[in-house]
Coordinates of C-alpha atoms in Angstrom, one line a residue:
M1 CA -21.9 27.7 12.6
T2 CA -18.5 26.2 13.5
T3 CA -17.8 23.6 16.1
A4 CA -14.8 24.3 18.3
T5 CA -12.3 21.5 18.8
P6 CA -12.2 20.5 22.5
A7 CA -9.1 21.8 24.2
A8 CA -8.2 18.3 25.4
I9 CA -7.7 17.0 21.8
N10 CA -4.1 16.6 20.7
P11 CA -3.7 19.4 18.0
L12 CA -1.5 17.1 15.9
V13 CA -4.6 14.8 15.6
A14 CA -7.1 17.6 15.2
D15 CA -5.1 19.3 12.4
V16 CA -5.1 16.1 10.3
G17 CA -7.9 15.9 7.8
S18 CA -10.6 13.2 8.0
P19 CA -10.0 9.9 6.1
P20 CA -10.5 10.9 2.5
I21 CA -12.2 7.7 1.1
P22 CA -15.5 8.1 3.0
E23 CA -15.6 11.7 1.7
A24 CA -15.2 10.6 -1.9
Q25 CA -17.7 7.8 -1.5
G26 CA -20.2 10.4 -0.3
W27 CA -20.3 11.8 -3.8
L28 CA -22.1 8.7 -5.1
A29 CA -25.2 9.7 -3.1
R30 CA -25.8 12.3 -5.9
Y31 CA -25.5 9.9 -8.8
D32 CA -28.9 9.1 -10.3
G33 CA -27.9 5.8 -11.9
S34 CA -28.6 7.0 -15.4
R35 CA -25.4 5.6 -16.8
G36 CA -25.7 2.2 -15.2
P37 CA -24.4 0.7 -12.0
V38 CA -21.7 2.5 -10.0
I39 CA -18.1 1.6 -11.0
N40 CA -16.3 2.0 -7.7
L41 CA -12.5 2.4 -8.3
S42 CA -11.7 4.3 -5.1
Q43 CA -10.3 1.8 -2.7
A44 CA -7.9 -1.1 -2.9
V45 CA -10.2 -4.0 -2.3
P46 CA -9.5 -7.5 -3.4
G47 CA -11.7 -8.3 -6.4
S48 CA -12.4 -11.9 -5.4
A49 CA -13.5 -13.8 -2.3
P50 CA -11.0 -15.8 -0.3
H51 CA -10.4 -19.3 -1.5
P52 CA -13.2 -21.6 -0.4
S53 CA -10.8 -23.8 1.7
M54 CA -9.5 -20.6 3.3
L55 CA -13.0 -19.6 4.2
E56 CA -13.6 -23.0 5.8
R57 CA -10.5 -22.7 7.9
L58 CA -11.3 -19.2 8.9
A59 CA -14.8 -20.3 10.1
A60 CA -13.3 -23.2 12.1
S61 CA -10.7 -20.9 13.6
A62 CA -13.3 -18.2 14.5
G63 CA -15.4 -20.8 16.3
S64 CA -12.5 -22.2 18.4
A65 CA -11.9 -21.3 22.0
A66 CA -8.2 -21.1 21.3
S67 CA -8.7 -18.2 18.8
A68 CA -10.6 -16.2 21.5
K69 CA -7.5 -16.1 23.8
Y70 CA -4.6 -13.8 23.8
G71 CA -1.7 -14.9 21.7
P72 CA 2.0 -14.0 21.5
I73 CA 2.8 -10.3 21.1
N74 CA 4.7 -10.9 17.8
G75 CA 2.2 -13.4 16.4
D76 CA 1.6 -17.1 16.6
D77 CA 4.7 -19.2 16.3
E78 CA 3.4 -21.3 13.4
L79 CA 2.6 -18.3 11.2
C80 CA 5.9 -16.5 12.0
A81 CA 7.8 -19.7 11.1
T82 CA 5.9 -20.4 7.9
Y83 CA 6.0 -16.8 6.8
A84 CA 9.8 -16.6 7.5
A85 CA 10.4 -19.8 5.5
D86 CA 8.3 -18.4 2.6
L87 CA 10.3 -15.1 2.5
S88 CA 13.6 -17.0 2.7
A89 CA 12.6 -19.2 -0.3
L90 CA 11.2 -16.3 -2.3
Y91 CA 14.2 -14.0 -1.8
G92 CA 17.0 -16.5 -1.5
G93 CA 18.1 -15.4 1.9
R94 CA 18.0 -16.3 5.6
I95 CA 15.0 -15.0 7.5
E96 CA 14.3 -16.5 10.8
P97 CA 10.9 -16.7 12.6
R98 CA 12.3 -14.3 15.3
D99 CA 12.9 -11.8 12.4
T100 CA 9.2 -11.4 11.9
A101 CA 6.3 -9.8 13.8
I102 CA 2.6 -10.2 12.8
T103 CA 0.5 -7.1 13.0
A104 CA -3.1 -6.0 12.8
G105 CA -2.7 -5.0 9.2
C106 CA 0.1 -3.2 7.3
N107 CA -1.1 0.2 8.3
L108 CA -0.4 -0.7 11.9
A109 CA 2.9 -2.2 10.9
F110 CA 3.8 1.2 9.4
F111 CA 2.6 3.1 12.4
A112 CA 4.6 0.9 14.8
T113 CA 7.7 1.1 12.6
M114 CA 7.5 4.9 12.5
M115 CA 7.2 5.1 16.3
L116 CA 10.2 2.8 16.5
L117 CA 12.4 4.9 14.2
A118 CA 11.5 8.5 14.8
R119 CA 10.3 10.9 17.4
H120 CA 8.7 14.3 17.4
G121 CA 10.7 16.7 15.3
D122 CA 12.4 14.0 13.2
A123 CA 11.7 13.5 9.5
I124 CA 10.9 10.6 7.2
L125 CA 11.3 10.7 3.4
L126 CA 8.1 9.5 1.8
P127 CA 7.8 9.0 -2.0
A128 CA 5.4 11.6 -3.3
P129 CA 2.7 11.3 -4.4
W130 CA 2.3 9.4 -1.2
Y131 CA -0.2 7.0 0.4
F132 CA -2.3 9.3 2.5
N133 CA -2.4 7.1 5.6
H134 CA 1.4 7.2 5.7
Q135 CA 1.4 11.0 5.7
M136 CA -1.5 11.2 8.2
S137 CA 0.3 8.8 10.6
L138 CA 3.5 10.9 10.5
D139 CA 1.6 14.1 11.0
M140 CA -0.2 12.7 14.1
L141 CA 3.1 11.6 15.5
G142 CA 4.7 15.0 15.0
I143 CA 7.2 13.5 12.5
E144 CA 7.8 15.5 9.3
P145 CA 6.7 13.7 6.1
R146 CA 9.4 15.0 3.8
P147 CA 8.4 14.5 0.2
L148 CA 10.7 12.5 -2.0
P149 CA 9.5 13.6 -5.5
C150 CA 8.6 10.9 -7.9
R151 CA 8.0 12.3 -11.4
A152 CA 5.8 11.2 -14.3
D153 CA 8.7 11.5 -16.7
A154 CA 10.6 8.9 -14.6
G155 CA 7.6 6.6 -14.3
F156 CA 7.1 7.7 -10.7
V157 CA 10.2 5.8 -9.7
P158 CA 12.2 7.7 -7.0
R159 CA 15.8 8.7 -7.8
I160 CA 18.8 8.7 -5.6
E161 CA 19.9 12.1 -6.9
D162 CA 16.6 13.6 -5.6
A163 CA 16.8 11.8 -2.3
E164 CA 20.4 12.4 -1.2
P165 CA 20.1 16.2 -0.9
L166 CA 17.0 15.8 1.3
I167 CA 18.8 13.8 4.0
D168 CA 19.9 15.9 6.9
G169 CA 20.3 15.3 10.6
K170 CA 16.6 15.0 11.1
V171 CA 15.9 12.2 8.6
R172 CA 15.6 8.8 10.2
A173 CA 14.4 6.7 7.3
I174 CA 13.4 6.5 3.7
V175 CA 10.2 4.8 2.9
L176 CA 9.7 3.0 -0.5
V177 CA 6.4 1.5 -1.6
T178 CA 6.6 -1.0 -4.4
P179 CA 4.4 -1.7 -6.3
N180 CA 3.3 1.8 -5.4
N181 CA 0.2 3.1 -3.9
P182 CA -1.1 5.5 -5.4
T183 CA 0.8 5.4 -8.7
G184 CA 1.1 1.6 -9.4
A185 CA 4.8 2.2 -10.2
V186 CA 7.0 -0.9 -9.8
Y187 CA 10.5 0.0 -8.7
P188 CA 13.4 -1.8 -10.4
D189 CA 15.6 -4.1 -8.3
Q190 CA 18.6 -1.9 -8.9
V191 CA 16.8 1.2 -7.7
I192 CA 15.8 -0.5 -4.5
K193 CA 19.4 -1.7 -3.9
S194 CA 20.7 1.8 -4.6
F195 CA 18.4 3.2 -1.9
A196 CA 19.5 0.5 0.6
D197 CA 23.1 1.4 -0.1
L198 CA 22.3 5.1 0.4
C199 CA 20.6 4.4 3.7
R200 CA 23.5 2.3 4.8
R201 CA 25.9 5.1 4.0
K202 CA 23.8 7.7 5.8
G203 CA 23.1 5.5 8.9
I204 CA 19.4 5.5 8.4
S205 CA 16.7 2.8 7.8
L206 CA 15.1 1.8 4.6
V207 CA 11.4 0.9 5.2
L208 CA 10.2 -1.2 2.3
D209 CA 6.4 -1.5 2.1
E210 CA 5.6 -4.5 -0.1
T211 CA 1.8 -4.7 0.5
Y212 CA 1.3 -5.4 -3.2
R213 CA 4.3 -7.8 -3.6
D214 CA 2.2 -10.7 -4.8
F215 CA 0.8 -8.6 -7.8
L216 CA 4.0 -7.8 -9.6
P217 CA 4.0 -7.9 -13.4
N218 CA 3.9 -11.5 -14.6
E219 CA 7.5 -11.4 -15.8
I220 CA 8.9 -10.3 -12.4
S221 CA 9.4 -13.1 -9.9
K222 CA 10.6 -11.0 -6.9
A223 CA 10.8 -7.3 -6.2
H224 CA 14.5 -7.2 -5.1
G225 CA 17.5 -9.1 -4.0
L226 CA 18.1 -7.4 -0.6
F227 CA 17.6 -10.4 1.6
A228 CA 20.2 -12.5 -0.3
S229 CA 22.9 -10.8 1.7
E230 CA 23.1 -10.6 5.5
A231 CA 23.8 -6.9 5.1
W232 CA 20.0 -6.2 5.0
R233 CA 19.9 -6.7 8.8
D234 CA 21.7 -3.3 9.4
T235 CA 19.3 -1.3 7.3
V236 CA 16.1 -2.9 6.0
I237 CA 12.7 -3.1 7.6
Q238 CA 10.1 -4.7 5.3
L239 CA 6.3 -4.4 5.7
Y240 CA 3.7 -6.8 4.2
S241 CA 0.0 -7.3 4.1
F242 CA -1.7 -10.7 3.9
S243 CA -5.0 -8.8 3.3
K244 CA -4.6 -8.3 -0.4
S245 CA -2.8 -11.6 -1.2
Y246 CA -5.4 -13.8 0.5
A247 CA -8.4 -11.5 0.0
I248 CA -8.9 -11.1 3.8
P249 CA -8.7 -7.3 4.5
G250 CA -11.3 -7.5 7.2
H251 CA -9.1 -9.9 9.2
R252 CA -6.4 -7.2 9.5
T253 CA -3.2 -9.2 9.2
G254 CA 0.2 -7.8 8.2
A255 CA 3.8 -8.3 9.1
I256 CA 7.1 -6.6 9.9
T257 CA 10.4 -8.2 8.9
A258 CA 13.6 -6.9 10.4
D259 CA 16.6 -8.2 12.2
H260 CA 15.5 -9.8 15.5
A261 CA 17.1 -7.1 17.6
V262 CA 14.8 -4.6 15.9
I263 CA 11.8 -6.9 16.2
D264 CA 12.5 -7.1 20.0
Q265 CA 12.2 -3.4 20.2
V266 CA 9.1 -3.0 18.0
A267 CA 7.5 -5.7 20.2
K268 CA 7.3 -3.1 23.0
I269 CA 5.2 -0.9 20.7
L270 CA 3.0 -3.8 19.5
D271 CA 2.3 -4.8 23.1
C272 CA 0.8 -1.3 23.7
I273 CA -1.2 -0.9 20.5
Q274 CA -2.4 -4.4 19.7
I275 CA -1.5 -6.7 22.6
C276 CA -1.5 -9.5 20.0
P277 CA -2.6 -9.6 16.3
P278 CA -6.0 -11.0 15.6
R279 CA -6.0 -14.8 16.0
T280 CA -8.5 -16.1 13.5
A281 CA -6.5 -15.5 10.3
Q282 CA -3.3 -16.5 12.0
S283 CA -4.3 -20.1 12.4
A284 CA -5.5 -20.3 8.7
L285 CA -2.6 -18.5 7.0
P286 CA 0.2 -21.1 7.6
W287 CA -1.9 -23.6 5.5
A288 CA -2.7 -20.9 3.0
I289 CA 0.9 -19.8 2.5
D290 CA 1.9 -23.4 1.5
N291 CA -1.2 -24.5 -0.3
L292 CA -2.6 -21.5 -2.1
R293 CA 0.5 -20.6 -4.2
G294 CA -1.2 -21.5 -7.4
W295 CA -4.4 -19.6 -6.5
R296 CA -2.3 -16.5 -5.6
E297 CA -0.5 -16.8 -9.0
E298 CA -3.8 -17.0 -10.8
N299 CA -5.0 -13.9 -9.0
R300 CA -1.7 -12.1 -10.0
H301 CA -2.3 -13.0 -13.7
E302 CA -5.9 -11.8 -13.4
I303 CA -4.9 -8.4 -11.8
N304 CA -2.4 -7.9 -14.5
H305 CA -5.0 -8.7 -17.1
R306 CA -7.3 -6.1 -15.6
A307 CA -4.5 -3.5 -15.8
E308 CA -4.2 -4.2 -19.5
V309 CA -7.9 -4.0 -20.0
F310 CA -7.9 -0.7 -18.2
R311 CA -5.1 0.6 -20.5
K312 CA -7.1 -0.3 -23.6
A313 CA -10.3 1.3 -22.2
I314 CA -8.6 4.6 -21.6
A315 CA -6.5 4.7 -24.9
P316 CA -9.4 5.9 -27.2
L317 CA -10.2 8.9 -24.9
P318 CA -8.7 12.2 -26.1
G319 CA -6.7 14.0 -23.4
W320 CA -6.7 11.2 -20.9
R321 CA -3.3 9.7 -20.2
I322 CA -2.2 6.8 -18.0
E323 CA 1.1 7.9 -16.4
S324 CA 1.8 4.7 -14.5
A325 CA 0.0 1.4 -13.7
G326 CA 0.8 -1.7 -11.8
A327 CA -0.5 -4.1 -9.1
Y328 CA -3.9 -2.6 -8.0
F329 CA -3.5 0.9 -9.3
A330 CA -3.2 3.3 -12.2
Y331 CA -2.3 7.0 -12.0
L332 CA -4.3 8.9 -14.6
T333 CA -3.9 12.4 -15.9
H334 CA -7.2 14.1 -16.7
P335 CA -7.6 16.5 -19.7
F336 CA -9.0 19.5 -17.8
A337 CA -6.0 21.7 -17.0
D338 CA -8.0 24.5 -15.4
K339 CA -9.9 22.2 -13.0
S340 CA -8.9 20.7 -9.7
A341 CA -8.6 17.0 -9.4
Q342 CA -11.3 17.0 -6.7
A343 CA -13.7 18.8 -9.0
V344 CA -13.1 16.3 -11.8
A345 CA -13.4 13.3 -9.5
A346 CA -16.6 14.6 -7.9
K347 CA -18.2 15.2 -11.2
L348 CA -17.2 11.8 -12.5
A349 CA -18.9 10.3 -9.5
T350 CA -22.1 12.3 -9.6
E351 CA -22.7 12.4 -13.4
R352 CA -21.1 9.2 -14.7
G353 CA -21.2 6.9 -11.6
V354 CA -17.4 6.3 -11.7
L355 CA -15.6 6.8 -8.4
V356 CA -11.9 7.5 -8.4
L357 CA -9.8 9.5 -6.0
P358 CA -8.4 12.9 -6.8
G359 CA -4.6 13.2 -6.9
S360 CA -4.8 16.0 -4.3
Y361 CA -5.5 13.3 -1.7
F362 CA -1.9 12.1 -2.3
G363 CA 0.0 15.2 -1.7
P364 CA 0.6 18.7 -3.2
G365 CA 1.1 19.2 -6.9
Q366 CA -1.3 16.5 -8.0
E367 CA -4.3 18.5 -9.4
R368 CA -4.0 16.9 -12.9
Q369 CA -4.0 13.4 -11.6
L370 CA -6.6 10.8 -10.5
R371 CA -5.9 7.5 -8.8
V372 CA -7.7 4.5 -10.1
A373 CA -7.9 1.2 -8.1
F374 CA -9.0 -1.2 -10.8
A375 CA -8.4 -4.5 -8.9
N376 CA -11.8 -4.6 -7.2
V377 CA -13.9 -4.8 -10.4
G378 CA -13.9 -7.3 -13.2
A379 CA -12.4 -6.9 -16.7
D380 CA -16.0 -6.8 -18.1
V381 CA -16.7 -3.7 -16.0
L382 CA -13.4 -2.0 -16.9
V383 CA -14.2 -2.4 -20.6
G384 CA -17.2 -0.1 -20.1
L385 CA -15.1 2.8 -18.9
T386 CA -14.6 3.9 -22.5
D387 CA -18.3 4.7 -22.9
R388 CA -18.6 6.1 -19.4
L389 CA -15.9 8.6 -19.9
R390 CA -16.5 9.4 -23.6
G391 CA -17.7 13.0 -23.9
F392 CA -17.3 13.8 -20.3
S393 CA -16.5 17.4 -19.4
V394 CA -16.1 19.6 -16.3

């Protein structure tokens, strides 16, 4: 028996698949526990609680009458000012408070930015494999998500020579995600600069999603140098998430950084889809930005340590190959050439209690890949993956 879609539902929404992570998590209901506790590597969840002092400030803010009121559309003044100063110091440029807007998470920042830049029938270049929420958002808006191929032999880093032929009169922006979700690839500074130059020549925008900026490899202090020159204002829109860096994903706090003339326009959209960003975290974050730098750096070292532990856990397994790893993620090739990624992932969950996401969730041509989000479990758990996966077959 099939259920008809009501005629009143926008077909652009109805034709988009359901959120994939709940589907994958449903596989665990068939796991009998015989291999030990579930190892859930499906979703990018911070692997530690917020700093105790941050929790105290969140609790105080949540209990205040001020946090229950509406705030400014673009976010509370203190957070915009502190965040802009932090960006300026990090990137060695001039970013003013009016160049920022606080959003209800980075997904909303992306959605609002796409509404700003493109309309029905336009196209956006997305690095593929892509973050499925980006693709879903564009599909629902009637904007073509045009794949910018990122290949394993290039470390899943996009190439200018692949992008330029894809740009026609419909393309309004190129999106780069670094460190990348799903692959974990970290794009070199020169690659990011080259894409900014390309977008400037073509008269389109570069949307730079830096959700995982604070988890770069230990030896890299900043992702790029774009903000050091005022030229960024003509081309660059940066997206960010406080959720991962401060372990507060439930508080839904992200940011858009762009020239203030662009922020003035995106404010029209934000007024309609969020009125104002959630207030509780906004009052705690200015303190956290200035006072939790050491804590954030410790977390970065820990996440990079977990990445190395994961690499060592996979290394002894014949046929399994890590194609790319960084920040929260690894992109893994499985050894079963004649099996779909979903079949492999489902069996891993039901028989071994290890939940990862199939590459097919992240675009076409990904049937040999699995995405692993290793940041939300400890190194002691990751070590056990060798035994969990040894002898596994589909």
